[in-house]
mmCIF file of C-alpha atoms in Angstrom:
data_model
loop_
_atom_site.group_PDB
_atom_site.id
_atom_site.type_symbol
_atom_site.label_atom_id
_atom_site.label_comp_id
_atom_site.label_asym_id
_atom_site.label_seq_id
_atom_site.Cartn_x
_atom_site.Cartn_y
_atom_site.Cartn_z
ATOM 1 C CA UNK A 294 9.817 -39.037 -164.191
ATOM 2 C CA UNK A 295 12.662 -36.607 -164.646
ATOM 3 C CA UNK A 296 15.838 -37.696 -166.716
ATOM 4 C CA UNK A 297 18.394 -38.924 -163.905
ATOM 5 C CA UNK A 298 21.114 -36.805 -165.650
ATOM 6 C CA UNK A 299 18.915 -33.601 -163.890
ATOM 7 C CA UNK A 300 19.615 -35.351 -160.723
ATOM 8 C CA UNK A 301 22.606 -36.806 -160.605
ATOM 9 C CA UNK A 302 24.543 -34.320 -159.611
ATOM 10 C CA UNK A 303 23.283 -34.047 -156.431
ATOM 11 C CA UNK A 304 22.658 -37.484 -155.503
ATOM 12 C CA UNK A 305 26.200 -38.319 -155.148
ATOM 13 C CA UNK A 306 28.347 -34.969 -154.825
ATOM 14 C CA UNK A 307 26.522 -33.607 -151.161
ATOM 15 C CA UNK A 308 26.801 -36.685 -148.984
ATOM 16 C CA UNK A 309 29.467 -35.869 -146.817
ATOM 17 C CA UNK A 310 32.269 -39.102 -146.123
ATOM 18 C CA UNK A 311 35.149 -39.058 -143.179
ATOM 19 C CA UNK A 312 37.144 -36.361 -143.297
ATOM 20 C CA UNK A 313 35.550 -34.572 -145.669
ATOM 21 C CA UNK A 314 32.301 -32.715 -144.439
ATOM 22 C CA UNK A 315 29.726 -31.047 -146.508
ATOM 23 C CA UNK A 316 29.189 -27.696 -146.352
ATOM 24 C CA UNK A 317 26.177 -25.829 -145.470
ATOM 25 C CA UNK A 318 25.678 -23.697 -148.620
ATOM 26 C CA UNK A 319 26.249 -27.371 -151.047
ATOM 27 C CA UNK A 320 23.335 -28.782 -148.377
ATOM 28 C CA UNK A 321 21.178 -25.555 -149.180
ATOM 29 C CA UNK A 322 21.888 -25.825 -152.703
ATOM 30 C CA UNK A 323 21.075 -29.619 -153.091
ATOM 31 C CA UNK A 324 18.086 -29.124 -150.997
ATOM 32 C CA UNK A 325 16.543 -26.127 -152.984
ATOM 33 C CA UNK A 326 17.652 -28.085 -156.177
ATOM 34 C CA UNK A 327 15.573 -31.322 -154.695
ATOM 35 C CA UNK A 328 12.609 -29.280 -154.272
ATOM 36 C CA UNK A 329 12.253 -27.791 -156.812
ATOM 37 C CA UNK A 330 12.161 -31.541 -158.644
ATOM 38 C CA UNK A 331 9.608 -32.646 -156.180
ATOM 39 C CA UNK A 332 7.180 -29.804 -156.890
ATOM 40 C CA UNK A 333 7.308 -30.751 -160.478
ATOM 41 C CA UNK A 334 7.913 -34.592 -160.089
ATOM 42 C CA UNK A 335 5.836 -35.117 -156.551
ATOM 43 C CA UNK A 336 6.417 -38.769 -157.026
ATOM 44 C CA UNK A 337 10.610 -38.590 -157.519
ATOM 45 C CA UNK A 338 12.312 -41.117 -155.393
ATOM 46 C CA UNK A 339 15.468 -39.772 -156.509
ATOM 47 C CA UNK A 340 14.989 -36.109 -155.010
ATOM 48 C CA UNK A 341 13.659 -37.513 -152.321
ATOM 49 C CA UNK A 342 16.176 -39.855 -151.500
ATOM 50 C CA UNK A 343 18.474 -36.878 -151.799
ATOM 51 C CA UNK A 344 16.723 -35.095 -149.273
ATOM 52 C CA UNK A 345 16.943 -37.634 -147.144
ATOM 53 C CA UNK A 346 20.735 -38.247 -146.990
ATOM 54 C CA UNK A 347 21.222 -34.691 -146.583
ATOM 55 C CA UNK A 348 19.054 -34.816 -143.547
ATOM 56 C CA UNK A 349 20.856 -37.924 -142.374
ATOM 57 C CA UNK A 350 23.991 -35.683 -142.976
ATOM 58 C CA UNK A 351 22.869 -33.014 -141.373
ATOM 59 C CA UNK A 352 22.979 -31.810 -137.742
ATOM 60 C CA UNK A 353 20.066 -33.045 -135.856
ATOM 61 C CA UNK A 354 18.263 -29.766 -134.869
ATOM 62 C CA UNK A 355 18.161 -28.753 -138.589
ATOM 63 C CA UNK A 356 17.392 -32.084 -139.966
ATOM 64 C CA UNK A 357 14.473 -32.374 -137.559
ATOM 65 C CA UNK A 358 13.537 -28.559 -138.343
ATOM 66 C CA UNK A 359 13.408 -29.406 -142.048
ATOM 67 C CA UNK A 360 11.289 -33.135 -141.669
ATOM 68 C CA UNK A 361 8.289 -31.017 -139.650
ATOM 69 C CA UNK A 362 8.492 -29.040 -142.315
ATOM 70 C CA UNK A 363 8.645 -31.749 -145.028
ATOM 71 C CA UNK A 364 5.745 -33.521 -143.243
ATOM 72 C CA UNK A 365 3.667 -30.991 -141.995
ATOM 73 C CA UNK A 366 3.579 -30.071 -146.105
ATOM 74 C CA UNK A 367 3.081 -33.704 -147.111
ATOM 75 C CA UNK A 368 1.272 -35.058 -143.880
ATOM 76 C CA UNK A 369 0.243 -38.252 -146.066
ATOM 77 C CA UNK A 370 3.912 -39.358 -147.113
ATOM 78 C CA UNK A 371 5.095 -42.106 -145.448
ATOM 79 C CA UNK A 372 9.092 -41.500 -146.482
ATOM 80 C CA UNK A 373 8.676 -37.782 -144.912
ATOM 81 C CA UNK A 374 6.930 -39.415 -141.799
ATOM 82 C CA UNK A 375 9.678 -42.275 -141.971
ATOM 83 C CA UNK A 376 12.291 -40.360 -142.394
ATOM 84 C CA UNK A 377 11.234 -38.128 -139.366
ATOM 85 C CA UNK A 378 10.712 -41.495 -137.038
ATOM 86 C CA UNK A 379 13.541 -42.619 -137.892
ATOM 87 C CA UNK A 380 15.704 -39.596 -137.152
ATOM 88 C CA UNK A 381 13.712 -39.029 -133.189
ATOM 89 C CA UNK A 382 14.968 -42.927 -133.035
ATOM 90 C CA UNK A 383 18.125 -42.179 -133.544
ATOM 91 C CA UNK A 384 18.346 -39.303 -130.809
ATOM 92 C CA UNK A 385 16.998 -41.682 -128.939
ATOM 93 C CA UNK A 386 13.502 -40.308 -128.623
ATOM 94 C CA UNK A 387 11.699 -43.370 -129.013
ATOM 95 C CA UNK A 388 8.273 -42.171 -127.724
ATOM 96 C CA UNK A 389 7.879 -39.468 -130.081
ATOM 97 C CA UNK A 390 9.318 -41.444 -132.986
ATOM 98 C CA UNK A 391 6.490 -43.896 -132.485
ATOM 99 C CA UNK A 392 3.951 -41.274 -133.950
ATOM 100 C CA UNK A 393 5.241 -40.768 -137.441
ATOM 101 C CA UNK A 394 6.758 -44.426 -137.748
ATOM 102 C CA UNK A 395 3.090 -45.352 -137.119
ATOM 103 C CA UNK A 396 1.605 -43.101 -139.666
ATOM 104 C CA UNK A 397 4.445 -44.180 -142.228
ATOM 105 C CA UNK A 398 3.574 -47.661 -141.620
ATOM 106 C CA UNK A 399 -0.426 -47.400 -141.903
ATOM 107 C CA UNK A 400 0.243 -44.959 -145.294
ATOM 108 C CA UNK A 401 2.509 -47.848 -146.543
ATOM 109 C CA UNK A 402 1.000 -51.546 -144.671
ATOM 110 C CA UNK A 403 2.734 -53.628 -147.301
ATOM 111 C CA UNK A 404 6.493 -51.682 -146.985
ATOM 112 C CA UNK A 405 8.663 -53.975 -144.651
ATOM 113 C CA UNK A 406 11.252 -51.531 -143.460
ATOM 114 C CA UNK A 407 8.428 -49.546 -142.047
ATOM 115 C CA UNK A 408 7.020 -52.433 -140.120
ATOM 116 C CA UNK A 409 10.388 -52.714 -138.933
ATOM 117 C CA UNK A 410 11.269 -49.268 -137.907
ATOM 118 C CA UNK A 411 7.997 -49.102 -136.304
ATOM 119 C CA UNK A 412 8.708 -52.877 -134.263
ATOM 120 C CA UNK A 413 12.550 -51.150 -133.286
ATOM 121 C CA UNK A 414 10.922 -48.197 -131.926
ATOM 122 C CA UNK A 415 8.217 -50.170 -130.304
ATOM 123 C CA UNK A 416 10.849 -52.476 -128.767
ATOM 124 C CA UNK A 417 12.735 -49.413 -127.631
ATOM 125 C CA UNK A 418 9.456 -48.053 -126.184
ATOM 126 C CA UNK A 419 9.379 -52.021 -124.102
ATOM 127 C CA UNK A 420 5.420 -52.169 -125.643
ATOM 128 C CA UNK A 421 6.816 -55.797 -126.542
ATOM 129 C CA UNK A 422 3.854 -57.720 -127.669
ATOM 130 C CA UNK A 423 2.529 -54.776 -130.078
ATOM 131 C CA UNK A 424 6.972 -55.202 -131.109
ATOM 132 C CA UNK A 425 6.474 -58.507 -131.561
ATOM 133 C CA UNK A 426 3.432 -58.444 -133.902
ATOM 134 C CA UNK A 427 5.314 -55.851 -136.135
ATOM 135 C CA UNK A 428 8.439 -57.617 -136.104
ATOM 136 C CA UNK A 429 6.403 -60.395 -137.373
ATOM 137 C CA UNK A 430 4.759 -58.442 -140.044
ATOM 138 C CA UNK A 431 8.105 -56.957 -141.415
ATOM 139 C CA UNK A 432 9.592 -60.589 -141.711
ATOM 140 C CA UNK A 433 6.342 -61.815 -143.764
ATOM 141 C CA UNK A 434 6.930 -58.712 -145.728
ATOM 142 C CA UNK A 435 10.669 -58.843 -145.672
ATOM 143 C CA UNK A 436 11.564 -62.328 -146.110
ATOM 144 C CA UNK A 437 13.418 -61.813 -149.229
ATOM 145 C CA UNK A 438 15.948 -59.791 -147.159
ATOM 146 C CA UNK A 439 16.110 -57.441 -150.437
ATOM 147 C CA UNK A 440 14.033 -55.378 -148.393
ATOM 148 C CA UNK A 441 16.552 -53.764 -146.199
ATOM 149 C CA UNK A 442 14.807 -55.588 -143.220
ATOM 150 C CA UNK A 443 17.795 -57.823 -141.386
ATOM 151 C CA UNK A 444 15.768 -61.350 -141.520
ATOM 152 C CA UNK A 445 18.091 -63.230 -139.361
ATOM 153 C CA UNK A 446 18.380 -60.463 -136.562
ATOM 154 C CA UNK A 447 14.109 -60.258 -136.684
ATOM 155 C CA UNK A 448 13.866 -63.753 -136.474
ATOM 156 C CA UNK A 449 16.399 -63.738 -132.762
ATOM 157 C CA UNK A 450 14.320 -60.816 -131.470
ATOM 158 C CA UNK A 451 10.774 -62.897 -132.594
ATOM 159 C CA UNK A 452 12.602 -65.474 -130.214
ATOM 160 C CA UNK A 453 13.614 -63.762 -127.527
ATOM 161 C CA UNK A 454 10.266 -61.941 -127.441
ATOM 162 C CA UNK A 455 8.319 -64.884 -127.204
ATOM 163 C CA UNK A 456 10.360 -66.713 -124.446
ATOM 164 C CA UNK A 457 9.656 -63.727 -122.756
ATOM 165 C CA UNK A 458 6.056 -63.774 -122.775
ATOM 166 C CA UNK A 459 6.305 -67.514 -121.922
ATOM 167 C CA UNK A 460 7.975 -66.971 -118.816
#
């Protein structure tokens, strides 16, 4: 693990706020500075979780550019194949997301934001009672809510999935 002090830097000083966008040289920089960690440290959440907000950051074409890349690299890591569903979610491209949000979530069963990325984009998708059995499985994963996975909101959609297939 490397000392945080070599990472720092970056983790906080590229992510871009309102009214005050990063630039494209500070993303390049942070980027080539993250992977450069992650060739030495493969296993550094910290890099990678710098690389990811810079991809949230960035614009979507170049994010999306950068996650093949990341994944077809790494096709066994479940953040790069997260972080890639999640950003064809969030353009809205719910069919393709499914594929990496799947992989993610069969590289990483017992992670319970994955199960629930993969139930969203399922739900999205309307392939409801495959939704429903993820949802489930992110709640039994997620029930301490420390998890990131919004217990109360999972446990509406459970219900409102189920009095649909009772209808």
């Amino acid at each position: 693990r490397p000392p945080r002090s070599t990472l720092f830097p970056y983790t906080t000083l590229f992510r871009s706020s309102p009214g005050r966008p990063c630039r494209q040289r500070q993303h390049e920089a942070a980027w080539a500075a993250y992977q450069r960690s992650l060739q030495i440290w493969p296993d550094n959440d910290t890099a990678r979780t710098g690389m990811l907000a810079i991809l949230s950051d960035s614009d979507p074409a170049t994010a999306e550019s950068r996650l093949q890349e990341w994944v077809q690299s790494r096709p066994r890591d479940a953040a790069a194949q997260a972080a890639l569903g999640n950003l064809l979610g969030r353009q809205g491209r719910w069919p393709e997301a499914l594929g990496p949000l799947t992989l993610a979530q069969s590289l990483a069963p017992g992670h319970a934001a994955y199960a629930y990325n993969l139930a969203v984009a399922l739900d999205q998708a309307r392939r409801y009672e495959e939704a429903l059995r993820m949802y489930r499985q992110a709640l039994q994963q997620g029930a301490s809510g420390a998890s990131g996975v919004p217990v109360r909101a999972v446990e509406r959609r459970i219900d409102e999935l189920q009095e649909l297939w009772t209808q």
